[in-house]
Short mmCIF file of N, CA and C in Angstrom, two decimals:
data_model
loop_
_atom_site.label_atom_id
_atom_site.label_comp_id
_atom_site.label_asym_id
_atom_site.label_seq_id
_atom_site.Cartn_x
_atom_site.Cartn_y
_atom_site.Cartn_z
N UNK O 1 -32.23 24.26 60.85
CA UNK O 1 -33.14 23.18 60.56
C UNK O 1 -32.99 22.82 59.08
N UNK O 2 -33.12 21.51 58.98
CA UNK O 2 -32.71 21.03 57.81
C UNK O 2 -34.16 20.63 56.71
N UNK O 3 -34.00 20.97 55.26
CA UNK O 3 -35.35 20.72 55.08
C UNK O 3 -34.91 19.20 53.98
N UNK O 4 -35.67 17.95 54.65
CA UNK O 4 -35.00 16.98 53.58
C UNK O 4 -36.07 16.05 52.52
N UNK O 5 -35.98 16.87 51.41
CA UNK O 5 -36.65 17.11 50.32
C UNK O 5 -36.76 15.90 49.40
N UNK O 6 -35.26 14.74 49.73
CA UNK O 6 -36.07 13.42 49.16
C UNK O 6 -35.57 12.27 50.55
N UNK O 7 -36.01 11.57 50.84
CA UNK O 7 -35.87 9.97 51.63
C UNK O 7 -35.60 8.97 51.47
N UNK O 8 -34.68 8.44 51.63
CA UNK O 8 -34.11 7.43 51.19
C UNK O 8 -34.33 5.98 52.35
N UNK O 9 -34.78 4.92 52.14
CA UNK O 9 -34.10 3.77 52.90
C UNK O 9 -33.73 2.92 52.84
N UNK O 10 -32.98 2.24 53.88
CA UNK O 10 -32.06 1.03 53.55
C UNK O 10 -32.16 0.30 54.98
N UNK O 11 -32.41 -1.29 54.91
CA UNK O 11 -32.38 -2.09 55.64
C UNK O 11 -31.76 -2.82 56.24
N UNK O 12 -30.94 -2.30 57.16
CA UNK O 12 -30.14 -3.07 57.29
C UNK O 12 -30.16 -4.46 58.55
N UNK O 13 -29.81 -5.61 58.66
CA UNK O 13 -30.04 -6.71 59.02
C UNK O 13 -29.40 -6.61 60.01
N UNK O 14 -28.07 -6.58 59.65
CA UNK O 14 -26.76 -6.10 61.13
C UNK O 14 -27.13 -5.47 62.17
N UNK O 15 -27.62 -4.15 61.87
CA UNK O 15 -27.87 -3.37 63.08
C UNK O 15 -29.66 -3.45 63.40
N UNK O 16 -29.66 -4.36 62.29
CA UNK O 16 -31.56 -4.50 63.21
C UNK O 16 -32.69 -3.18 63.25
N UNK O 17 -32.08 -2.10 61.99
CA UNK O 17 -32.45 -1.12 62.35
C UNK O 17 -32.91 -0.55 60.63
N UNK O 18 -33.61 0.52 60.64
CA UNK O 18 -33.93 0.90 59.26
C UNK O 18 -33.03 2.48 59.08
N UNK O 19 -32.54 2.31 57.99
CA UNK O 19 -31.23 3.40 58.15
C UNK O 19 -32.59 4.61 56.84
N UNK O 20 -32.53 5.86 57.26
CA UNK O 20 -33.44 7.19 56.83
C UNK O 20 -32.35 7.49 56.32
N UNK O 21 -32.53 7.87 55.06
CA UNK O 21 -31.36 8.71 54.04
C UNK O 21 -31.82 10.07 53.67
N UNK O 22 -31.80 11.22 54.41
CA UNK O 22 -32.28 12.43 53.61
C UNK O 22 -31.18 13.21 52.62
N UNK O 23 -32.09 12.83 51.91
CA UNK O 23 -31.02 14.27 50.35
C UNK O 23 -29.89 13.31 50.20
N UNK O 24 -30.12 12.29 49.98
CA UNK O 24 -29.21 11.38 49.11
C UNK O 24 -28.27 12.15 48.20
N UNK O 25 -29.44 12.55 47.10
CA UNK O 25 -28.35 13.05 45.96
C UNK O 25 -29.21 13.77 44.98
N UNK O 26 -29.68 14.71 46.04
CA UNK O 26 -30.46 16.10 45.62
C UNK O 26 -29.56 17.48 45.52
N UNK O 27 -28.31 17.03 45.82
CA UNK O 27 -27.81 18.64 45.94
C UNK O 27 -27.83 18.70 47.12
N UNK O 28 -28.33 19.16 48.16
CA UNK O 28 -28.85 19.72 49.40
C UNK O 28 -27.94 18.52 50.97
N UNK O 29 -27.71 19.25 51.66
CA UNK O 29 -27.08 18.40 52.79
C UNK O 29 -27.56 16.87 53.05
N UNK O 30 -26.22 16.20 53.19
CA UNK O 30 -27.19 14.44 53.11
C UNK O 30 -27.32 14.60 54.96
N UNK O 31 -28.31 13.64 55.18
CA UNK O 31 -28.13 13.60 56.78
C UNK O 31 -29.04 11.89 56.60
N UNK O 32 -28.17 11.14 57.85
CA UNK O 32 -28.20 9.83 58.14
C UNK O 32 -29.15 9.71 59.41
N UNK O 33 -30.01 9.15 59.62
CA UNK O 33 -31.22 8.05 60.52
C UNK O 33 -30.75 7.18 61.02
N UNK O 34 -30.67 6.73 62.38
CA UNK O 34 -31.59 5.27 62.59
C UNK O 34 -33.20 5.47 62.79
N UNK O 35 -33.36 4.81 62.38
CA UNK O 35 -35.19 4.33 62.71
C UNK O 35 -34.67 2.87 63.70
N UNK O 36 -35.20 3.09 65.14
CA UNK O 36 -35.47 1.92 65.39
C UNK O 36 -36.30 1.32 65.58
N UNK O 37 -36.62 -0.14 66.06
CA UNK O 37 -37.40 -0.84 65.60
C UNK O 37 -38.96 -0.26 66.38
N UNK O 38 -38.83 -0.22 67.61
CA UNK O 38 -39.55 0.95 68.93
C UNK O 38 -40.25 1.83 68.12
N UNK O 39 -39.54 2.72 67.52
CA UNK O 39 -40.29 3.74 66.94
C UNK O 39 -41.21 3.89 65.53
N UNK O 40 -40.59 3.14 64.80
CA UNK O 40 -41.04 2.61 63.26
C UNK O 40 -43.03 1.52 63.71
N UNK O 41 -42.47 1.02 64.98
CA UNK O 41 -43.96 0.11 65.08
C UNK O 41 -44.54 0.95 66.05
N UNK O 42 -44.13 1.97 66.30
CA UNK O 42 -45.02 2.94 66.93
C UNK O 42 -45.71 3.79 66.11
N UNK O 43 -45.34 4.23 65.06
CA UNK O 43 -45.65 4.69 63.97
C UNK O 43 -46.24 4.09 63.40
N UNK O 44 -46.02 3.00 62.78
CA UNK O 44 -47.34 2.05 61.99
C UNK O 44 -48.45 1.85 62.88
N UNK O 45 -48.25 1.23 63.95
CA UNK O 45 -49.82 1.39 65.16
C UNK O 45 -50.15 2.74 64.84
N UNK O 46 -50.03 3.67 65.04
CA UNK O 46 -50.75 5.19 64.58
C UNK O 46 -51.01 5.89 63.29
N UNK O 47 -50.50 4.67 62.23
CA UNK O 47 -50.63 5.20 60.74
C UNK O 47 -52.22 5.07 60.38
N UNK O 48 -52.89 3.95 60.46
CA UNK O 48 -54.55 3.84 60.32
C UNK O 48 -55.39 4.83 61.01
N UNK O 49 -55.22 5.61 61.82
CA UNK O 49 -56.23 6.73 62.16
C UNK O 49 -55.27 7.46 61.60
N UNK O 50 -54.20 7.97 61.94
CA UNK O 50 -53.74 9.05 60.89
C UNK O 50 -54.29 9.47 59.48
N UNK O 51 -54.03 8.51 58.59
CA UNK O 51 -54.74 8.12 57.47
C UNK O 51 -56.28 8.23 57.60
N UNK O 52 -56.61 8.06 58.66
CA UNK O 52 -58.39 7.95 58.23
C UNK O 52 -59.10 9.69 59.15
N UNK O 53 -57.83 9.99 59.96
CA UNK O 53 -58.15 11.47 60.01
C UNK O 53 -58.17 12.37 59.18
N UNK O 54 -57.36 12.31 58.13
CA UNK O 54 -56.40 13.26 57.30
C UNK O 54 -57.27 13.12 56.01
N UNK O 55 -57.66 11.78 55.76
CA UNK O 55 -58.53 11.35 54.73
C UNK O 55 -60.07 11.79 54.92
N UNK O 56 -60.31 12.75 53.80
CA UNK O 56 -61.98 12.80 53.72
C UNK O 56 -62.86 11.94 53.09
N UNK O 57 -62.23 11.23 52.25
CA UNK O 57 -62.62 10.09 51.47
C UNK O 57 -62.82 8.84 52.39
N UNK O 58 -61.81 8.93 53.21
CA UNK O 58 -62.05 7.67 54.33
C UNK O 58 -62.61 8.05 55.27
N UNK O 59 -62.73 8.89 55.68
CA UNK O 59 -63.57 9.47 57.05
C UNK O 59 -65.13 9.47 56.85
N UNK O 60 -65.42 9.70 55.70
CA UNK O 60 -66.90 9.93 55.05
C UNK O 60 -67.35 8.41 54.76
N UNK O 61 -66.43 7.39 54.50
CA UNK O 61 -66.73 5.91 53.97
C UNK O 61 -67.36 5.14 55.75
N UNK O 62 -68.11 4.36 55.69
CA UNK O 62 -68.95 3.62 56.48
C UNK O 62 -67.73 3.11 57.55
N UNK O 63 -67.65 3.06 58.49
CA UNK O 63 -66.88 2.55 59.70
C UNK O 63 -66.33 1.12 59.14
N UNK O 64 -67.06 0.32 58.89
CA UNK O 64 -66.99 -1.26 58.42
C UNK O 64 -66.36 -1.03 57.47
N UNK O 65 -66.18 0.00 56.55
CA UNK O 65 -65.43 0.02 55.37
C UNK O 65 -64.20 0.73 55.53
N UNK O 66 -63.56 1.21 56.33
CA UNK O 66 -62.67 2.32 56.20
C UNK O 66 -61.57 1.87 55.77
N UNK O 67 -61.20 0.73 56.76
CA UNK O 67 -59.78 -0.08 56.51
C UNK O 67 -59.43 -0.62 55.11
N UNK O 68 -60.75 -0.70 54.66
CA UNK O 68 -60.22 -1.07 52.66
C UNK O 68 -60.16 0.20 52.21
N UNK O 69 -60.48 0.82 52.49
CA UNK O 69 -60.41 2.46 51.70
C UNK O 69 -58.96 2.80 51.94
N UNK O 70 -58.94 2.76 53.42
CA UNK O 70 -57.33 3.47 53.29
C UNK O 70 -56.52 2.30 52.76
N UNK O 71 -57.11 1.19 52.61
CA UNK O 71 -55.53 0.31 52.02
C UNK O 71 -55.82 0.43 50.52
N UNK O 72 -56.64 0.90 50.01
CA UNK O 72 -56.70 0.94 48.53
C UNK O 72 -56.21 1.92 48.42
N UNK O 73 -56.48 3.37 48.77
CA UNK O 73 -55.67 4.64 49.12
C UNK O 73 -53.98 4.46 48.72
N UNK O 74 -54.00 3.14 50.14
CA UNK O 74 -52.33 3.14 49.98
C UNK O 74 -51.53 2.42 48.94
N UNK O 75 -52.21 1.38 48.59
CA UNK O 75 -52.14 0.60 47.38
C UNK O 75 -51.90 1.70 46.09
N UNK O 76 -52.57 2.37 45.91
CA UNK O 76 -52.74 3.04 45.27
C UNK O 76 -51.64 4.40 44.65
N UNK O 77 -50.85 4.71 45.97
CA UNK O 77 -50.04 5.68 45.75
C UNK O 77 -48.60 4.60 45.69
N UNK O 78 -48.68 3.59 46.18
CA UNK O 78 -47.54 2.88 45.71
C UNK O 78 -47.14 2.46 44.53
N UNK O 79 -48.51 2.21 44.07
CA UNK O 79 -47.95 1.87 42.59
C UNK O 79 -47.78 3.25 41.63
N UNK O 80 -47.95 4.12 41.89
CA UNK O 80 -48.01 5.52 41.64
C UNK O 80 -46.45 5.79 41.42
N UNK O 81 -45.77 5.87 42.52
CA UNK O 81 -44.29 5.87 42.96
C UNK O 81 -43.26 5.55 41.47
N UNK O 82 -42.42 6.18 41.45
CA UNK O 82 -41.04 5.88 40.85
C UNK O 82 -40.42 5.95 41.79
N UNK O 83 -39.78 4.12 41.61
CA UNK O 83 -39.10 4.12 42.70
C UNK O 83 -37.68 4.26 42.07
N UNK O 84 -36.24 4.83 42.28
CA UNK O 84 -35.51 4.01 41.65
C UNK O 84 -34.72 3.02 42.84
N UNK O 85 -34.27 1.89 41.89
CA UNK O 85 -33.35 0.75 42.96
C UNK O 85 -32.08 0.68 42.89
N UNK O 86 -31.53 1.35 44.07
CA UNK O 86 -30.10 1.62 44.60
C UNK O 86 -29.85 0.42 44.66
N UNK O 87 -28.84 -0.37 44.21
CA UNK O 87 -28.54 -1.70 44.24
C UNK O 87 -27.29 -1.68 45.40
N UNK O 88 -26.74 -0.18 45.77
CA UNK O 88 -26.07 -0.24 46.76
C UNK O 88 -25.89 1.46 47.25
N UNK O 89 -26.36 1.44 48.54
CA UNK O 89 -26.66 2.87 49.04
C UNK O 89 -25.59 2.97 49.84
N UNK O 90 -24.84 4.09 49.05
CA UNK O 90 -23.39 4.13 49.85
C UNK O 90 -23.81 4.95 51.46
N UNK O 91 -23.56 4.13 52.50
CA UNK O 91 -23.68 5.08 53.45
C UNK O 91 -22.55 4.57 54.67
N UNK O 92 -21.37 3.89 54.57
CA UNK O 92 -20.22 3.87 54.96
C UNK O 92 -19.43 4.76 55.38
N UNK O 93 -19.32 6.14 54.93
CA UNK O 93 -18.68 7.30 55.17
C UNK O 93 -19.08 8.12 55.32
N UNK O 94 -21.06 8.00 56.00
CA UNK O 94 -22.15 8.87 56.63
C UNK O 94 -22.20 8.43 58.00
N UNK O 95 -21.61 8.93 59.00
CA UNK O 95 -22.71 8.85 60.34
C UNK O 95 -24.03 8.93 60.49
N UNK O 96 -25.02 8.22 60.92
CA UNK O 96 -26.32 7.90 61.32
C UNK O 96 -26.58 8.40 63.21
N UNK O 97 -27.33 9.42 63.10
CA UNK O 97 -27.69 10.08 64.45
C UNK O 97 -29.01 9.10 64.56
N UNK O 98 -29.27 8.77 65.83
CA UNK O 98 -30.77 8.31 66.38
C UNK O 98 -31.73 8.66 66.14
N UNK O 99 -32.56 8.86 65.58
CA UNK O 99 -34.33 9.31 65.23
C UNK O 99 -34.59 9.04 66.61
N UNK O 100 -34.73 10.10 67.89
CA UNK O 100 -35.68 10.12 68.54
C UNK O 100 -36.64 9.91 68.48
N UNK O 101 -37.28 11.07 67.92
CA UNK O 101 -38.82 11.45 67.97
C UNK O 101 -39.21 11.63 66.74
N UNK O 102 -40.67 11.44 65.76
CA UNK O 102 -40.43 11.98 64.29
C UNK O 102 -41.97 12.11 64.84
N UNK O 103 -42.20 13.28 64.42
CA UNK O 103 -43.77 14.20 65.06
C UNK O 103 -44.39 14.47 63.79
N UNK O 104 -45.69 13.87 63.54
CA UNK O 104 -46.61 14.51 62.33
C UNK O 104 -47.56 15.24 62.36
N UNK O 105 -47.57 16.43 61.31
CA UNK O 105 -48.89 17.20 61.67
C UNK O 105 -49.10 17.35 60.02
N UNK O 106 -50.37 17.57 60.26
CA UNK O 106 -51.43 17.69 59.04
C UNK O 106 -51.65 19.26 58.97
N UNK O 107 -51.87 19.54 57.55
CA UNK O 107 -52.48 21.38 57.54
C UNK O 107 -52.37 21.62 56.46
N UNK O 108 -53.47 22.18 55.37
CA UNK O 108 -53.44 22.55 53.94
C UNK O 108 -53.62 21.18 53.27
N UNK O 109 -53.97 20.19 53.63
CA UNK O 109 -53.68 19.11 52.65
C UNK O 109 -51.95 18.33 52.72
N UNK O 110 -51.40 18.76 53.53
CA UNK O 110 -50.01 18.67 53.33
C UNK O 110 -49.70 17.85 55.07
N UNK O 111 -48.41 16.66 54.88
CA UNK O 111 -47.70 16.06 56.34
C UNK O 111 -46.98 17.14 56.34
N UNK O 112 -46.23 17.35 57.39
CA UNK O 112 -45.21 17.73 58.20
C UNK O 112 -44.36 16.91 59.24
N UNK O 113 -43.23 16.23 58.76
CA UNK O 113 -42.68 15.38 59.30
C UNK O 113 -41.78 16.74 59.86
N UNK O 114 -41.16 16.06 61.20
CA UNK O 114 -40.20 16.97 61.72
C UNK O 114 -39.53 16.23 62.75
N UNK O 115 -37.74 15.74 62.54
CA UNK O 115 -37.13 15.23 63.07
C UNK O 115 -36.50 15.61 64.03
N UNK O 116 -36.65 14.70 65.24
CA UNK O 116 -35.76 15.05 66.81
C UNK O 116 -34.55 13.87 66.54
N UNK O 117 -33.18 14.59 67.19
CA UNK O 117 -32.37 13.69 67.29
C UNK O 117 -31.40 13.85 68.62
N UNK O 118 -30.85 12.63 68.78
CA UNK O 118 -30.34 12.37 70.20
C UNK O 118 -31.13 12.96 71.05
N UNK O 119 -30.32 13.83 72.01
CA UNK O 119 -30.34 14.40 73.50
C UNK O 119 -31.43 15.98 72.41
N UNK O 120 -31.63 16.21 71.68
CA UNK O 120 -31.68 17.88 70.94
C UNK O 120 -33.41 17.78 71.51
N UNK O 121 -33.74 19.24 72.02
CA UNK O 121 -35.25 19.57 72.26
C UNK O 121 -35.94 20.36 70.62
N UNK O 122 -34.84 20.69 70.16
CA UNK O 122 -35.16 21.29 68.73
C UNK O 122 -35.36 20.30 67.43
N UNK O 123 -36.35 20.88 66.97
CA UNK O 123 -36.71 20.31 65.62
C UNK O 123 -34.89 20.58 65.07
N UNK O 124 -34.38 18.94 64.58
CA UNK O 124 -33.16 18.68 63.60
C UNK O 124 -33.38 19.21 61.78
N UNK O 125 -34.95 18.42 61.64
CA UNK O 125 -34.90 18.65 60.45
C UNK O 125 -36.59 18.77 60.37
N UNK O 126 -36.97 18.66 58.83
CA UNK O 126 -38.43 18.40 58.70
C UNK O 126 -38.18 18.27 57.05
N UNK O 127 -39.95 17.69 56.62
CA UNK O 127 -39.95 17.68 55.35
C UNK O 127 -41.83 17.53 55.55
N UNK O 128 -41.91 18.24 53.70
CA UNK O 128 -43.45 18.38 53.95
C UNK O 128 -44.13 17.30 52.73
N UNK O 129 -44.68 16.28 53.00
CA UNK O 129 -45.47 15.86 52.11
C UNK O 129 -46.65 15.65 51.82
N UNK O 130 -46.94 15.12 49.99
CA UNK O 130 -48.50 14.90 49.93
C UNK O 130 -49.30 13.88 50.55
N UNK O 131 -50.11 13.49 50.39
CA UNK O 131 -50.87 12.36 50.97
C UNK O 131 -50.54 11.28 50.32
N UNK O 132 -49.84 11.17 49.25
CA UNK O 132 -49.48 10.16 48.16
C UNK O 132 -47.86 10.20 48.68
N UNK O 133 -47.52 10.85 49.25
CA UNK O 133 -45.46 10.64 49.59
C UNK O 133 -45.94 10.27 51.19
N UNK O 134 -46.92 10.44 51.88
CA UNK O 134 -47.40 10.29 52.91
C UNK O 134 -47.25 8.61 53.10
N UNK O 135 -48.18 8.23 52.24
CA UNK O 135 -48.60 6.51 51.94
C UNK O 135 -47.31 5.78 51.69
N UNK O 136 -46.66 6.37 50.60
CA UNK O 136 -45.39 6.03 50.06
C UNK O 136 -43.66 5.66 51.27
N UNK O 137 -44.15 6.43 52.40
CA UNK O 137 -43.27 6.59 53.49
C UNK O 137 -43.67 5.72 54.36
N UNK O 138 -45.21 5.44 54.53
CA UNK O 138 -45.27 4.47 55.27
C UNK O 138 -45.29 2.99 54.44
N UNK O 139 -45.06 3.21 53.53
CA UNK O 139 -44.62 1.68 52.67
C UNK O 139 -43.44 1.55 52.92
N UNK O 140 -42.67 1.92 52.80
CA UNK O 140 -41.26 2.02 52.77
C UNK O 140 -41.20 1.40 54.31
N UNK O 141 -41.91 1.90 55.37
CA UNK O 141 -41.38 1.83 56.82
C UNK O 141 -42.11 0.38 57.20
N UNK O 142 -43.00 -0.56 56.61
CA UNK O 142 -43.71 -1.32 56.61
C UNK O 142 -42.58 -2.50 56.17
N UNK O 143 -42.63 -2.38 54.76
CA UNK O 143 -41.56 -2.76 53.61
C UNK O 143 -40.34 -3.35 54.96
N UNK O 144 -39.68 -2.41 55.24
CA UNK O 144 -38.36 -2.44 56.01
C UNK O 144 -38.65 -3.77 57.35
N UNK O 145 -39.95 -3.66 58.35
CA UNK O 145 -40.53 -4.04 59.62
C UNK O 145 -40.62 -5.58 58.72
N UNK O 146 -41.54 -5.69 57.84
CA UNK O 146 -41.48 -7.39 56.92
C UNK O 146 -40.04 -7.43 56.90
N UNK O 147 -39.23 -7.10 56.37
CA UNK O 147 -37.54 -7.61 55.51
C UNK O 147 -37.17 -7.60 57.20
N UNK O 148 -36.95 -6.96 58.17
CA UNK O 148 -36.37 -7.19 59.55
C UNK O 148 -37.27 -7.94 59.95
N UNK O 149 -38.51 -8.72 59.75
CA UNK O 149 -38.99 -10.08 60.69
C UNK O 149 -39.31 -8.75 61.82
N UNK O 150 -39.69 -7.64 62.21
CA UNK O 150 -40.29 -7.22 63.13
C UNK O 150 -41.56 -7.84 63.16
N UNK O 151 -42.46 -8.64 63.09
CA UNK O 151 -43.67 -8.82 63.67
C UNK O 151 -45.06 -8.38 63.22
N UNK O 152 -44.81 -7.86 62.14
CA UNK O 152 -46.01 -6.71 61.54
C UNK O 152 -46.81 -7.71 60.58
N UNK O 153 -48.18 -7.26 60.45
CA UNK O 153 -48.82 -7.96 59.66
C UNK O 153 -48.67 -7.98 58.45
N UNK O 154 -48.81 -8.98 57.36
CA UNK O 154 -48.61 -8.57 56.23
C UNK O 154 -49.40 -7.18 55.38
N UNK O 155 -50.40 -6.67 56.08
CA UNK O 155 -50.92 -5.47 55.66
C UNK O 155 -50.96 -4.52 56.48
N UNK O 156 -50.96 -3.38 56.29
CA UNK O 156 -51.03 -1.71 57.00
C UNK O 156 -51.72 -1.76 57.65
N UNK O 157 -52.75 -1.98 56.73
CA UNK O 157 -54.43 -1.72 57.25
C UNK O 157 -55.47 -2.56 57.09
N UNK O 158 -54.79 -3.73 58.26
CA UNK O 158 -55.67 -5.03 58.56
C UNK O 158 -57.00 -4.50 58.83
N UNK O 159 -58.13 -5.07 57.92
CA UNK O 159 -59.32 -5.36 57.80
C UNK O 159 -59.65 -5.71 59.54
N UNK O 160 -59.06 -6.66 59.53
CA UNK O 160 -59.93 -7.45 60.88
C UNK O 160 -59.24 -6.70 61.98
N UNK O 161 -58.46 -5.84 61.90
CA UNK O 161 -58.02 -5.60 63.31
C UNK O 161 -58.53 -3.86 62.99
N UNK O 162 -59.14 -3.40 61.97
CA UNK O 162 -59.39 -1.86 61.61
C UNK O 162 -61.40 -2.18 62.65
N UNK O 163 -62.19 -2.87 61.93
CA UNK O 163 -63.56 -2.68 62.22
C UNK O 163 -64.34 -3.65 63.54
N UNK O 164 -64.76 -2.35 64.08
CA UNK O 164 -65.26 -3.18 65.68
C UNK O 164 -66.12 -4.29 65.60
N UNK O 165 -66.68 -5.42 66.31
CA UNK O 165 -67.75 -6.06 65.59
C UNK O 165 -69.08 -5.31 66.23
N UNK O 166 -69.70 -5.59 65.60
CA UNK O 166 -71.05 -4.99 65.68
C UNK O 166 -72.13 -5.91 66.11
N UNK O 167 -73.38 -5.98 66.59
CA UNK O 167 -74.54 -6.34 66.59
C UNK O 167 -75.69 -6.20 65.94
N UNK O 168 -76.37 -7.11 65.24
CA UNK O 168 -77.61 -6.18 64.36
C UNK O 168 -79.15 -6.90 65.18
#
């Protein structure tokens, strides 16, 4: 099992797909992604309760309010970020395996991403992050869904589609 300690992505238009770069150029084994499009908006549909499970700050905030909390949350760790900008991410002479499955669990304060690939029943890889590389990953996977015209709203964590209406 592979542990991949930084993430890289790249968008590519051609294949319609978001290419996962682990361990770019950390030292440590590089290994190549597809994200497809299926799975990336399956993931964003499940990022707003994720986020508002994991979050005590948002979980404790008023129902009507949550969806600005976690987008300030996320706002928040983005601008946080050093990003740097690969003006060209060599990945020509990397094979890219399928992202099956990418499974999250919460524990200690800490994600646990853990990658399935192709036909494999075994965890391929994993990586553990904060709640701030948490936010930061789903920017990135958001980021990518806008630049491919997938369909996504311009925000994470639509207001109007986060709070039920109510009656008073």
């Amino acid at each position: 099992m592979i542990n991949l300690a930084s993430l890289s992505f790249y968008f590519d238009v051609i294949e319609d797909r978001i290419r996962l770069i682990g361990n770019l150029d950390n030292g440590q084994q590089r290994v190549d992604f597809w994200l497809t499009r299926r799975l990336v908006l399956k993931l964003l549909d499940a990022s707003p309760k994720l986020v508002q499970q994991t979050s005590e700050k948002i979980s404790k905030t008023p129902l009507e309010h949550q969806s600005a909390m976690a987008q300030f949350e996320h706002d928040s760790a983005k601008q946080s970020q050093s990003v740097r900008q690969e003006s060209n991410l060599e990945h020509h002479d990397f094979k890219a395996s399928l992202l099956r499955r990418l499974d999250i669990s919460f524990q200690k304060g800490q994600y646990r991403l853990s990658f399935y690939v192709d036909n494999q029943e075994e965890v391929f890889g994993f990586s553990v992050l904060t709640r701030q590389e948490m936010h930061q990953i789903l920017h990135w996977m958001h980021k990518g869904c806008l630049q491919l015209d997938w369909g996504v709203s311009a925000s994470l964590f639509d207001i109007s589609e986060q709070a039920p209406m109510r009656l008073q």
